[in-house]
PDB file of C-alpha atoms in Angstrom:
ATOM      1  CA  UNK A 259       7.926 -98.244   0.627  1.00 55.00           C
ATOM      2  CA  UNK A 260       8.071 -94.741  -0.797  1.00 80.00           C
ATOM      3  CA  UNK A 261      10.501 -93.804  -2.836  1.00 91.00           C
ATOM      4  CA  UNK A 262      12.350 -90.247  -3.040  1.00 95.00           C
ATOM      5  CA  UNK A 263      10.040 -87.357  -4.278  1.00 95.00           C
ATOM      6  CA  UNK A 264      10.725 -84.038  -5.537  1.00 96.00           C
ATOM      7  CA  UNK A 265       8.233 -81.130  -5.491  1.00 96.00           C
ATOM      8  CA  UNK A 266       7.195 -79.294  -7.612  1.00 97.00           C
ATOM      9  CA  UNK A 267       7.157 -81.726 -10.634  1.00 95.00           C
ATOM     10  CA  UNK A 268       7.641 -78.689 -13.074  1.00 96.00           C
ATOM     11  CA  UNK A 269       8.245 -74.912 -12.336  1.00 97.00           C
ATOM     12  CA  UNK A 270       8.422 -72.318 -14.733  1.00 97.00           C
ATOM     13  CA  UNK A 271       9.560 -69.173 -13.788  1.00 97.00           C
ATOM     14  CA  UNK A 272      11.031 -65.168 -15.047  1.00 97.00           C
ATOM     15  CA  UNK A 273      14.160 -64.658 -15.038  1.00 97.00           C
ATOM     16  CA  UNK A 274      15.279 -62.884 -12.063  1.00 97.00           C
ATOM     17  CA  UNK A 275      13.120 -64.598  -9.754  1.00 97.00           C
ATOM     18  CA  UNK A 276      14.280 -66.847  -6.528  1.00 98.00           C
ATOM     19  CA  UNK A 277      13.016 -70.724  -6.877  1.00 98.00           C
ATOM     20  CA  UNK A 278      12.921 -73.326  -4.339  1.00 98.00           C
ATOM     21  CA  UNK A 279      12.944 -76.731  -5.214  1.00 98.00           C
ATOM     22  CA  UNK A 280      12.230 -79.634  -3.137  1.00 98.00           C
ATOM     23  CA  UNK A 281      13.301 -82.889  -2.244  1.00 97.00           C
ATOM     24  CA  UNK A 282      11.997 -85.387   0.105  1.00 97.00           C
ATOM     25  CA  UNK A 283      14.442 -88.524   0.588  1.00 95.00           C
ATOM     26  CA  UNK A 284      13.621 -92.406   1.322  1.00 94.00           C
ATOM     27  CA  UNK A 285      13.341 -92.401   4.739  1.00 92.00           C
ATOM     28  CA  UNK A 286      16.155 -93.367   7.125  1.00 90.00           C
ATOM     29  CA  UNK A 287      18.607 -92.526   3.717  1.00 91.00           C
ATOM     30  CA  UNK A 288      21.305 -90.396   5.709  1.00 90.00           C
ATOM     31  CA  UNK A 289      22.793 -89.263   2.312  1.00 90.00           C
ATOM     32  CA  UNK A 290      21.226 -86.976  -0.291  1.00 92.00           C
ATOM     33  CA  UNK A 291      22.248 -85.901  -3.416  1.00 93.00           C
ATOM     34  CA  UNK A 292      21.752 -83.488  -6.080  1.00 95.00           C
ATOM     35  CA  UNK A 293      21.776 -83.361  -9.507  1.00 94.00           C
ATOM     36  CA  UNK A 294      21.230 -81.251 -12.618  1.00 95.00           C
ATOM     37  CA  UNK A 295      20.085 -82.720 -16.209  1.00 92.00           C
ATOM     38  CA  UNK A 296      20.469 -80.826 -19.024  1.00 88.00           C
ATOM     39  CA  UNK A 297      19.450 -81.425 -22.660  1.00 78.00           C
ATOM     40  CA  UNK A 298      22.717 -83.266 -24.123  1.00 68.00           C
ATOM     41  CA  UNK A 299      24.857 -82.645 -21.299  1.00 72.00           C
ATOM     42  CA  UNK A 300      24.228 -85.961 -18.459  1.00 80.00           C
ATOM     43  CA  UNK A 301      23.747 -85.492 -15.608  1.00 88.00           C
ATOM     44  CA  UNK A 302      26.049 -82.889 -13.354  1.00 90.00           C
ATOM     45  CA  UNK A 303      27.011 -83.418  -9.629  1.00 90.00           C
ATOM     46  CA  UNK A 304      26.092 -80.497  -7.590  1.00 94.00           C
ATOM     47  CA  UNK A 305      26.221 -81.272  -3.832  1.00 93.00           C
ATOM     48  CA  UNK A 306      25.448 -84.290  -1.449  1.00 90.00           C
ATOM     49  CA  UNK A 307      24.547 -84.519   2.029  1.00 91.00           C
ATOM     50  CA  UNK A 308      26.223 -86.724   4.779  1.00 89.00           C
ATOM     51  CA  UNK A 309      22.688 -86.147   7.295  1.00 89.00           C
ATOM     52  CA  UNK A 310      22.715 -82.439   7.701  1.00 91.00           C
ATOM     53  CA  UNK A 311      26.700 -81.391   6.111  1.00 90.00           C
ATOM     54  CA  UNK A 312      27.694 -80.858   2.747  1.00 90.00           C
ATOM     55  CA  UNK A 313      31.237 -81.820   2.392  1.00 83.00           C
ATOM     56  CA  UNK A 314      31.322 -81.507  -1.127  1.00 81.00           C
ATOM     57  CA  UNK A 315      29.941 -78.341  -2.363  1.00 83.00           C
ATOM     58  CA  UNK A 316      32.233 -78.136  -5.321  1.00 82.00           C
ATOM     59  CA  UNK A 317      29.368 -78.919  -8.159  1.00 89.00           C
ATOM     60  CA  UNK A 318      27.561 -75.934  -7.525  1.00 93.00           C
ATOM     61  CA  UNK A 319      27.695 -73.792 -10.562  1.00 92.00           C
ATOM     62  CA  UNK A 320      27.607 -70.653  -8.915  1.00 93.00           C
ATOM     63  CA  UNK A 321      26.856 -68.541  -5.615  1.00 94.00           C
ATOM     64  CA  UNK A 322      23.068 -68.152  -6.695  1.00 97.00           C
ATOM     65  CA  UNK A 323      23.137 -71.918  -6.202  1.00 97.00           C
ATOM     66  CA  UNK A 324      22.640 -72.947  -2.439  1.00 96.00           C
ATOM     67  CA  UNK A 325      21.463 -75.587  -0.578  1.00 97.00           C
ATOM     68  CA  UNK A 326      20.118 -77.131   2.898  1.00 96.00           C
ATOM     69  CA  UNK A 327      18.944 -79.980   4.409  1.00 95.00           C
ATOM     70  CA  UNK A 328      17.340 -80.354   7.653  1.00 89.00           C
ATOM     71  CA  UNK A 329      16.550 -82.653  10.108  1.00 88.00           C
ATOM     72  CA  UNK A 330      18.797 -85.129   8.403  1.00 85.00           C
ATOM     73  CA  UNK A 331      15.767 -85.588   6.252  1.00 92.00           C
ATOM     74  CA  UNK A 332      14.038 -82.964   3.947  1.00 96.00           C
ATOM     75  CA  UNK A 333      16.495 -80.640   1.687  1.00 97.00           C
ATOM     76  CA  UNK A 334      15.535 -77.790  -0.139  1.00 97.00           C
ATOM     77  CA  UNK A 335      17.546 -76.531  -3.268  1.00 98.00           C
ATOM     78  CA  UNK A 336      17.631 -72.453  -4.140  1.00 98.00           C
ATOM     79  CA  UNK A 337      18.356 -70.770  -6.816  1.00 98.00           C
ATOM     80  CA  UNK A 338      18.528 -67.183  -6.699  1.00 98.00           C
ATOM     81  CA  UNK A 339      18.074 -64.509  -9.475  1.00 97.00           C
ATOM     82  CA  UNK A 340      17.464 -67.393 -12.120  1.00 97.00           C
ATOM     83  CA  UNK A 341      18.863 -67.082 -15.811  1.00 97.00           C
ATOM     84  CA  UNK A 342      17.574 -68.942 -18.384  1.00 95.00           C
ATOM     85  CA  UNK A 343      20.870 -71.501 -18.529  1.00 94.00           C
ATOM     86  CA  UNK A 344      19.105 -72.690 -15.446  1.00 96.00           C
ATOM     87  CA  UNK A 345      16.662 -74.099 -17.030  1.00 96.00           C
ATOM     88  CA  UNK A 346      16.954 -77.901 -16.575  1.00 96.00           C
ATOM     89  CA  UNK A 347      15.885 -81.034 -15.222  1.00 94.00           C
ATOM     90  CA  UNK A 348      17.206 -80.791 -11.445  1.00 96.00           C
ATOM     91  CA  UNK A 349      17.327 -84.910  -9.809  1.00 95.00           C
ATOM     92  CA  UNK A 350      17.681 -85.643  -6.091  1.00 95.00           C
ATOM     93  CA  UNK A 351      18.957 -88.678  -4.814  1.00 93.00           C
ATOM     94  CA  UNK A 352      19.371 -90.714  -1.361  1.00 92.00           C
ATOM     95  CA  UNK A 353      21.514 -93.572  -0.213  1.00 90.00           C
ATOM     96  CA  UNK A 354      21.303 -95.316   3.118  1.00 87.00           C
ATOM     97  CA  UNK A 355      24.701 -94.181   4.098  1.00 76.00           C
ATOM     98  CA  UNK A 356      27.320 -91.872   1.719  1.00 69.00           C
ATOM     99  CA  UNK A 357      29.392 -95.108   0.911  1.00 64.00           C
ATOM    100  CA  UNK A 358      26.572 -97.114  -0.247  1.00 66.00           C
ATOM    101  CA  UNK A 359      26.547 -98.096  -3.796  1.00 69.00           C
ATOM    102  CA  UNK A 360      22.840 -97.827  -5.259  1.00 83.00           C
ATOM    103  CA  UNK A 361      21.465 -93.960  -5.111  1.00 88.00           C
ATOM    104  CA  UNK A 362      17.943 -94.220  -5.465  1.00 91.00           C
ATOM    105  CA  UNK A 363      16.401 -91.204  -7.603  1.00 92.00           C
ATOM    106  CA  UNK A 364      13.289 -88.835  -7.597  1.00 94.00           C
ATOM    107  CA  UNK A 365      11.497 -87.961 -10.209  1.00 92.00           C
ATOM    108  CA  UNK A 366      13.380 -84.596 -10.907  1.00 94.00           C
ATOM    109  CA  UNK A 367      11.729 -80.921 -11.343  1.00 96.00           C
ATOM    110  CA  UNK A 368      11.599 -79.301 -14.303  1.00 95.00           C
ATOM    111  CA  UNK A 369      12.849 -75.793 -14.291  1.00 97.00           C
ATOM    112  CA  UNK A 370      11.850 -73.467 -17.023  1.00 97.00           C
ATOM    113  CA  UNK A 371      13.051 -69.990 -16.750  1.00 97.00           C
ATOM    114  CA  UNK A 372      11.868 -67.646 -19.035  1.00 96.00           C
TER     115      UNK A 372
ATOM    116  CA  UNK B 248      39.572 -86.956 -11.013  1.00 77.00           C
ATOM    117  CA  UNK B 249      37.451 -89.601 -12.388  1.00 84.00           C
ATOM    118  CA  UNK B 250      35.371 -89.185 -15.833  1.00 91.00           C
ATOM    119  CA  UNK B 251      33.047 -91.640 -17.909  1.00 94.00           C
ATOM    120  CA  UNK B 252      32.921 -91.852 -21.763  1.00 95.00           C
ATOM    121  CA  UNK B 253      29.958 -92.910 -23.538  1.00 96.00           C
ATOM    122  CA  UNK B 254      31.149 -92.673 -26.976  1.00 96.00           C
ATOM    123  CA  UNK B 255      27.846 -93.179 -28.425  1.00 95.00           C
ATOM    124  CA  UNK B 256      24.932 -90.880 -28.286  1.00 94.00           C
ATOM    125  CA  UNK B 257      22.256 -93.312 -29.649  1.00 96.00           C
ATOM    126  CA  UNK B 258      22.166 -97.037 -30.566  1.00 97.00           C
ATOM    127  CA  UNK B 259      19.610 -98.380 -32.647  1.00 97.00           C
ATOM    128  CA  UNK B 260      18.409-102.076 -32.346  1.00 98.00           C
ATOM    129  CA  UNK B 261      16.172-104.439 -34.245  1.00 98.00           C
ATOM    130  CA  UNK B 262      13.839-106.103 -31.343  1.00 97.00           C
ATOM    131  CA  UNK B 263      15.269-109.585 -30.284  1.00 97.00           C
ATOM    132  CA  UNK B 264      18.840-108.761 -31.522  1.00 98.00           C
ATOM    133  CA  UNK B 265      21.898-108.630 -28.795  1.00 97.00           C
ATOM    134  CA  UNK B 266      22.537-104.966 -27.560  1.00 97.00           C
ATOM    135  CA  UNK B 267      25.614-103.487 -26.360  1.00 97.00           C
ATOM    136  CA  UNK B 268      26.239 -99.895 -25.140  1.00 98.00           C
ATOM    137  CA  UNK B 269      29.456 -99.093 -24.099  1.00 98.00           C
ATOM    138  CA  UNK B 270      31.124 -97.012 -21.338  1.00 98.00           C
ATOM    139  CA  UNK B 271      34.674 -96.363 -20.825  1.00 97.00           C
ATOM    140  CA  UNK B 272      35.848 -94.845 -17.762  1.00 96.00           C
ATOM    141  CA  UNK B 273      39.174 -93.323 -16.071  1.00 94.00           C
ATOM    142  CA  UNK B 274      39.838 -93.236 -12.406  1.00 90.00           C
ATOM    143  CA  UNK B 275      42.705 -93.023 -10.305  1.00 87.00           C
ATOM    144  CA  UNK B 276      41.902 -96.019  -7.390  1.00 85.00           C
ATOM    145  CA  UNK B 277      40.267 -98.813  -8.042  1.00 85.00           C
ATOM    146  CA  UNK B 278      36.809 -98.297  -9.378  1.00 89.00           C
ATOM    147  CA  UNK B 279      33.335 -98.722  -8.635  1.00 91.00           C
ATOM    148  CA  UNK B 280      30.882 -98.844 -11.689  1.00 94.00           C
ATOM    149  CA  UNK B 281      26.986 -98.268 -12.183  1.00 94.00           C
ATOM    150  CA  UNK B 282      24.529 -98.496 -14.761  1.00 96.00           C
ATOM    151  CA  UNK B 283      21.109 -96.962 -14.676  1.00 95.00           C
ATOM    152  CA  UNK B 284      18.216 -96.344 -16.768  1.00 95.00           C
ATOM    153  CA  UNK B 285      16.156 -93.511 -17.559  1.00 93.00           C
ATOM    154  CA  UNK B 286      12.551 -93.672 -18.942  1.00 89.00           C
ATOM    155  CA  UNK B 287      10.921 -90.460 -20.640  1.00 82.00           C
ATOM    156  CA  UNK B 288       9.225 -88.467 -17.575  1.00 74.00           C
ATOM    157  CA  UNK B 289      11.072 -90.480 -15.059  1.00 77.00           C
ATOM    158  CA  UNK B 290      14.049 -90.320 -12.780  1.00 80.00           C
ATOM    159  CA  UNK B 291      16.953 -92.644 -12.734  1.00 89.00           C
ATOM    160  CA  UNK B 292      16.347 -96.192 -11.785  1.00 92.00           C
ATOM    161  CA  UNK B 293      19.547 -98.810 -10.769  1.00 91.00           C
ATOM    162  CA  UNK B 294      20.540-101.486 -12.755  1.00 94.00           C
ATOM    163  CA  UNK B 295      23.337-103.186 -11.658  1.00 94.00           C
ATOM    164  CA  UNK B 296      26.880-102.283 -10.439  1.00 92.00           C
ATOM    165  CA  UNK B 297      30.171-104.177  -9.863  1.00 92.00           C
ATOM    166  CA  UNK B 298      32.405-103.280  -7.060  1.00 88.00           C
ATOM    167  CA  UNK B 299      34.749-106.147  -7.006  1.00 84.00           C
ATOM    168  CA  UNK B 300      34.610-110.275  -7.442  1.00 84.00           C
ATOM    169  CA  UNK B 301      33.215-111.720 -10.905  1.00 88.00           C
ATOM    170  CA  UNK B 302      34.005-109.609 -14.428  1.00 92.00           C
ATOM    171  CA  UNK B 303      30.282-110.484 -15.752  1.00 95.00           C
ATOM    172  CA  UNK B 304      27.949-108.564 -13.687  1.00 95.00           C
ATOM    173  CA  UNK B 305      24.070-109.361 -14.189  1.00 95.00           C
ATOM    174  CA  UNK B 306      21.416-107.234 -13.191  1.00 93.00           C
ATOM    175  CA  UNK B 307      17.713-105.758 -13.582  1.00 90.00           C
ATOM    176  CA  UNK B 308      15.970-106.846 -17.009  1.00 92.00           C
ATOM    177  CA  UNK B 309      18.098-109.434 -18.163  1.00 95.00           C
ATOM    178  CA  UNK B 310      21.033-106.879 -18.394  1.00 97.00           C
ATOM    179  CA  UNK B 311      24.897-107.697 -17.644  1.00 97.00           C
ATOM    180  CA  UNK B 312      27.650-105.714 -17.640  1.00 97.00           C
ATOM    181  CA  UNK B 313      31.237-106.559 -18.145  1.00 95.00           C
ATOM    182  CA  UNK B 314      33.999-105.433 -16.674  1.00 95.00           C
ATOM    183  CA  UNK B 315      37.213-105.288 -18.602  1.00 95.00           C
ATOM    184  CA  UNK B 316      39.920-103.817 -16.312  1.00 93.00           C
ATOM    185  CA  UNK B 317      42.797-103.452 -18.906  1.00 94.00           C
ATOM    186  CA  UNK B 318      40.299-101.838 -21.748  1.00 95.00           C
ATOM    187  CA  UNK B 319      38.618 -99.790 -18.668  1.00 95.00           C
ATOM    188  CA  UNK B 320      35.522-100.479 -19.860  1.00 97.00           C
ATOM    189  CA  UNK B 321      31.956-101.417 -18.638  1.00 98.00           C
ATOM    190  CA  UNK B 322      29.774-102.014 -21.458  1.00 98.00           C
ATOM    191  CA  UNK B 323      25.900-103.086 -20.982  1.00 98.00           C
ATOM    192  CA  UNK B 324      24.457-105.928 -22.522  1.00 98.00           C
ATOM    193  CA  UNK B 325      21.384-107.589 -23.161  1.00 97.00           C
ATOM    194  CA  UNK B 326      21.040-110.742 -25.409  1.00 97.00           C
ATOM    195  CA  UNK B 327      17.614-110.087 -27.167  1.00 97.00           C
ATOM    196  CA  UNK B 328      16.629-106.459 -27.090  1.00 97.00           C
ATOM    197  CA  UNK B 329      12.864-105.249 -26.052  1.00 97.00           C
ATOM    198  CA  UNK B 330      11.121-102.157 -27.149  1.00 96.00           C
ATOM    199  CA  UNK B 331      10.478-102.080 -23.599  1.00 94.00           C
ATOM    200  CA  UNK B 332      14.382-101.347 -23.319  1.00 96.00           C
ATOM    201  CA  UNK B 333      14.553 -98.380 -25.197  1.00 96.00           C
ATOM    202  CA  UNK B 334      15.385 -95.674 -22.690  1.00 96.00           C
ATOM    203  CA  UNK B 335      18.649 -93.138 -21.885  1.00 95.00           C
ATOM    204  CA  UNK B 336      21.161 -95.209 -19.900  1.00 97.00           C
ATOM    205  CA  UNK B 337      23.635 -93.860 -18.098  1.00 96.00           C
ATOM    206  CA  UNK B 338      27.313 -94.977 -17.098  1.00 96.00           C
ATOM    207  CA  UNK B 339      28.805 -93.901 -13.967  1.00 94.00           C
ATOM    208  CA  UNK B 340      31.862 -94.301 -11.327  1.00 92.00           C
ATOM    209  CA  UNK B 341      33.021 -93.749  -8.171  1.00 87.00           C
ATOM    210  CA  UNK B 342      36.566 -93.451  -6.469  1.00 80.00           C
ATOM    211  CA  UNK B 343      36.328 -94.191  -2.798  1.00 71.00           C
ATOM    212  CA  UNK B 344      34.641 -91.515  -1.253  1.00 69.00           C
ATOM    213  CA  UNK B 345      33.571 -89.390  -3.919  1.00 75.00           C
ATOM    214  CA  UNK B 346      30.366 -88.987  -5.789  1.00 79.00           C
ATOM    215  CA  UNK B 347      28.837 -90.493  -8.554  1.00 86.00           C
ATOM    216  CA  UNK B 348      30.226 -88.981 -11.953  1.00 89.00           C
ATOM    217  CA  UNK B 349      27.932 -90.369 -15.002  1.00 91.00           C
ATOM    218  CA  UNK B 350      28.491 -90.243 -18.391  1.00 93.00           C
ATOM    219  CA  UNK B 351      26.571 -88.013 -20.723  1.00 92.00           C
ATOM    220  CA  UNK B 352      24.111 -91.015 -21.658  1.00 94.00           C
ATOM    221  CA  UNK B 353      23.323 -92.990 -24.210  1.00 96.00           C
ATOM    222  CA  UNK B 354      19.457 -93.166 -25.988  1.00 95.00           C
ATOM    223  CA  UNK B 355      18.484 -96.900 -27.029  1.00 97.00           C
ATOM    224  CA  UNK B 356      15.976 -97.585 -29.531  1.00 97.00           C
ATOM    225  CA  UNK B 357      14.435-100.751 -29.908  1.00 97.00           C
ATOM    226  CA  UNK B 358      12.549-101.028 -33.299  1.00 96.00           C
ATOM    227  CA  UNK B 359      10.005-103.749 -33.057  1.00 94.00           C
TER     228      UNK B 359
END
C-alpha cells in the first residue's frame, strides 16, 4: 500500500517568508509525527498527533513553529517568518495507534531558507 | 527523560567483515529500543526493535541487535557487511508513552 508522503520534496525559500509543509500519513495510521533533521544533529522530536490532538507539543523550537492535523488524516506543518537555522530536513511519521512500536517515515522536505 | 548515545559518528568496514555499531541508551522505566536505517535521499526505514522476551533481536537485512540490560546498550550487528549496508543508522528509545528519542546517527561505510 502507500506509504507516508510529504510534499513538497524540497522548498527553498527568503528569509522572512511563511512555509507550509505537508504530510500525508499511511492511511488508517491514527498517530503522526514530526520530525526535524539537521546536518550533524539526528533527528529532533517536534510534535505528534493522537488523530486530531497534540499532547506533546514540547519539541517545537519556537512559537513560529505550529502545527495541525485534520480529519485525523492530513497534517500540515508552518513555519512562520523563517530564519535560515530553519533550514533542514523536516520527516513525518505515522503509526497505527500512538503506542505502536514501528513509525513508518516519509520521505522528508527539504527546507532551504535563504 | 530518556536520551540515546551513539558514540561513533562513522564506522568503516571492509565488505564481508562482521559490523557492529553501537548505541547506549538511558531511561527511567523499562525501555523500548529501535533501529532504523537511512539511505541518501530517503526517509527512515525500520529495522528491528526489542520490547521485551529474547536479548538477540534479528531483523531486516540480516541485522540483529542485542540487548544488554546491565551495559544499557543496543548495539547493531551484521555478520558479513554489504556495500549495500552503508547508510546513516539511527538508535532510538521509548519510555511508555513518550516519543521516539534517536540518537544523533551513525554513517556506515562498506568498502568493497
Amino acid at each position: 500500500g502507500a506509504g507516508v508522503s510529504q510534499s513538497p520534496s524540497n522548498k527553498v525559500t527568503e528569509k522572512g517568508k511563511d512555509v507550509e509543509l505537508r504530510c500525508d500519513p499511511i492511511s488508517g495510521h491514527t498517530a503522526l509525527y514530526w520530525y526535524r533533521q539537521s546536518l550533524g544533529q539526528g533527528l529532533e522530536f517536534l510534535i505528534y498527533f493522537q488523530g486530531n490532538s497534540a499532547p506533546d507539543k514540547s519539541g517545537l523550537p519556537s512559537d513560529r513553529f505550529s502545527a495541525e492535523r485534520t480529519g485525523g488524516s492530513v497534517s500540515t506543518l508552518t513555519i512562520q517568518r523563517t530564519q535560515q537555522e530553519d533550514s533542514a530536513v523536516y520527516l513525518c511519521a505515522s503509526s497505527l495507534r500512538q503506542l505502536s512500536y514501528e513509525q513508518y517515515f516519509g520521505p522528508g522536505t527539504r527546507l532551504t531558507v535563504t | 527523560a530518556q536520551s540515546v548515545a551513539q558514540p561513533e559518528d562513522q564506522v568503516n568496514v571492509a565488505e564481508g567483515n562482521p559490523l557492529t555499531v553501537k548505541c547506549t541508551y538511558s531511561v527511567s522505566g523499562n525501555p523500548y529500543l529501535f533501529w532504523y536505517v537511512q539511505y541518501p535521499n530517503r526517509g527512515l526505514q525500520f529495522l528491528l526493535k526489542y520490547i521485551t522476551g529474547d536479548n538477540l533481536v534479528k531483523g531486516s537485512y540480516g541485522f540483529e541487535a542485542e540487548f544488554n540490560k546491565s551495559q544499557t546498550s543496543f548495539h547493531l550487528k551484521k555478520p558479513s557487511a554489504l556495500v549495500s549496508d552503508s547508510a546513516l543508522y539511527f538508535c532510538a528509545v521509548r519510555d511508555g508513552n513518550t516519543p521516539l528519542v534517536f540518537g544523533k546517527g551513525t554513517r556506515l561505510s562498506v568498502i568493497a
